[in-house]
Amino acid sequence: MKSHEEPTPIAQAPRNKPGETPDLSIVVPTYKEAENIEPLGGRIFAVTSSANFSTELIVVDDDSQDGIDLKCRELATRYNVRLITRNGARGLATAVLHGMSQARGRLLVCMDADLSHPPEAIPAMVQALNRGADFVLASRYTRGGGIKHGWGPHRFAISKLATLLARPLASVTDPMSGFFALPRAEFLHAHDLAPLGYKVALELLVRLAPKRLVEVPIHFEDRRFGKSKLSLHVQLEYLRHLRRLYRYKYPFVLELGQFLLVGFLGLILDLGVYVGTQLFLGLNHILARSVAFICSGSHNWFRNRHHTFLYGRMRRPLPQWVSYLFVVSLGFLVNVGTYTVLTVGTRAFADRRYLAMLTGILAGAVLNFYVFSRSPARQ
Ligand SMILES: Nc1nc2c(ncn2[C@@H]2O[C@H](COP(=O)(O)OP(=O)(O)O)[C@@H](O)[C@H]2O)c(=O)[nH]1
Ligand SMILES: [Mg+2]
């Protein structure tokens, strides 16, 4: 941590009086976690009261109807506990953000309900915030952290891959972590939040871009009660979320990456039509080249309009269609022109038509990317 500020004591009284701002608001999203909430609450308040932090626990439940309301009511007789039940809404990230928006504490902590995140790490996280950190992430992969009982190779590989994909977005060892803390004032600065799926810490890290970021090691434990809600749907949502965050942080790299991917699919189509129309329809190779270009060009335009250059959809259809025709015909001229000039005009390429074809495609693609990525709708 870069800050050299002295730590400031955060609390005098372990229990805040009604109406008083607590030091800590701990937000816990729940879905079917009735068995876990009592032991979690017990551990949270044992830790925070021995550290002298006045604390409120905010449970955001998506209408689990599993008796969590009774458990929270019982906990509330001993501690400062609030249950927020959302009807109709489902989703971890939106639940956490909702809970944080209702919190009153000076500092916010978010953690899972299933006892995977040890509440005993909270004092170290609070201490880091009090020393000037803007964001504290509890990490399994930083020095001193780990995963208790180990994971099978399948789960480990998926988690590692997901982590690697997120690394360029946030310079932390564990961007997948759901256990984090930040000052409420910092959270109130977060604009354009577009939470999706599970990864709310990653969302906040990208949108807030905190300068003083601290990682605190934790030993992650597998849940003992209840089932994980991490479904295939949530995993696919993670990919959509990543795409959204890359678009936000690295718009050019995302556009280029998607453009190349679309181009690669178009190339396969292009090759198939080029070879197929010659083999099965007996077309002359220059005509086959043109037909293949029209098929793959249309495919690429359609996909890029829908996936790559989204701002392109903000333009009115008619002028966009006209300029598209213009770009496509320029691309067509450059692509097929390069091919024709190389195969007809040079000896080296006369016997290497596929190489000439690839060169033509590349020249057309460079021109198309240049024109599409400079769309006036972008500004
Ligand atoms: N409010 C709310 N909480 C959720 C939802 N899905 C998961 N959670 C909670 O988010 C935390 C992490 O979920 P979990 O199923 O343990 O995911 P895993 O740790 O990745 O297997 C737990 O406290 C869940 O109860 C949801 O749709 N709404
Ligand atoms: Mg869990």
PDB file of N, CA and C and ligand atoms in Angstrom, residues 112 114 116 223, ligand 2:
ATOM      1  N   ASP A 112     -19.922 -13.764   1.311  1.00  0.00           N
ATOM      2  CA  ASP A 112     -20.920 -14.809   1.081  1.00  0.00           C
ATOM      3  C   ASP A 112     -21.484 -15.307   2.412  1.00  0.00           C
ATOM      4  N   ASP A 114     -22.223 -18.518   3.007  1.00  0.00           N
ATOM      5  CA  ASP A 114     -22.052 -19.968   3.209  1.00  0.00           C
ATOM      6  C   ASP A 114     -20.831 -20.352   4.041  1.00  0.00           C
ATOM      7  N   SER A 116     -17.828 -19.650   3.545  1.00  0.00           N
ATOM      8  CA  SER A 116     -16.600 -19.825   2.760  1.00  0.00           C
ATOM      9  C   SER A 116     -15.613 -18.713   3.079  1.00  0.00           C
ATOM     10  N   ARG A 223     -18.410 -24.740   1.363  1.00  0.00           N
ATOM     11  CA  ARG A 223     -19.609 -24.643   2.197  1.00  0.00           C
ATOM     12  C   ARG A 223     -19.908 -25.988   2.851  1.00  0.00           C
TER      13      ARG A 223
HETATM   14 MG    MG B   2     -20.080 -20.464  -1.994  1.00  0.00          MG
END
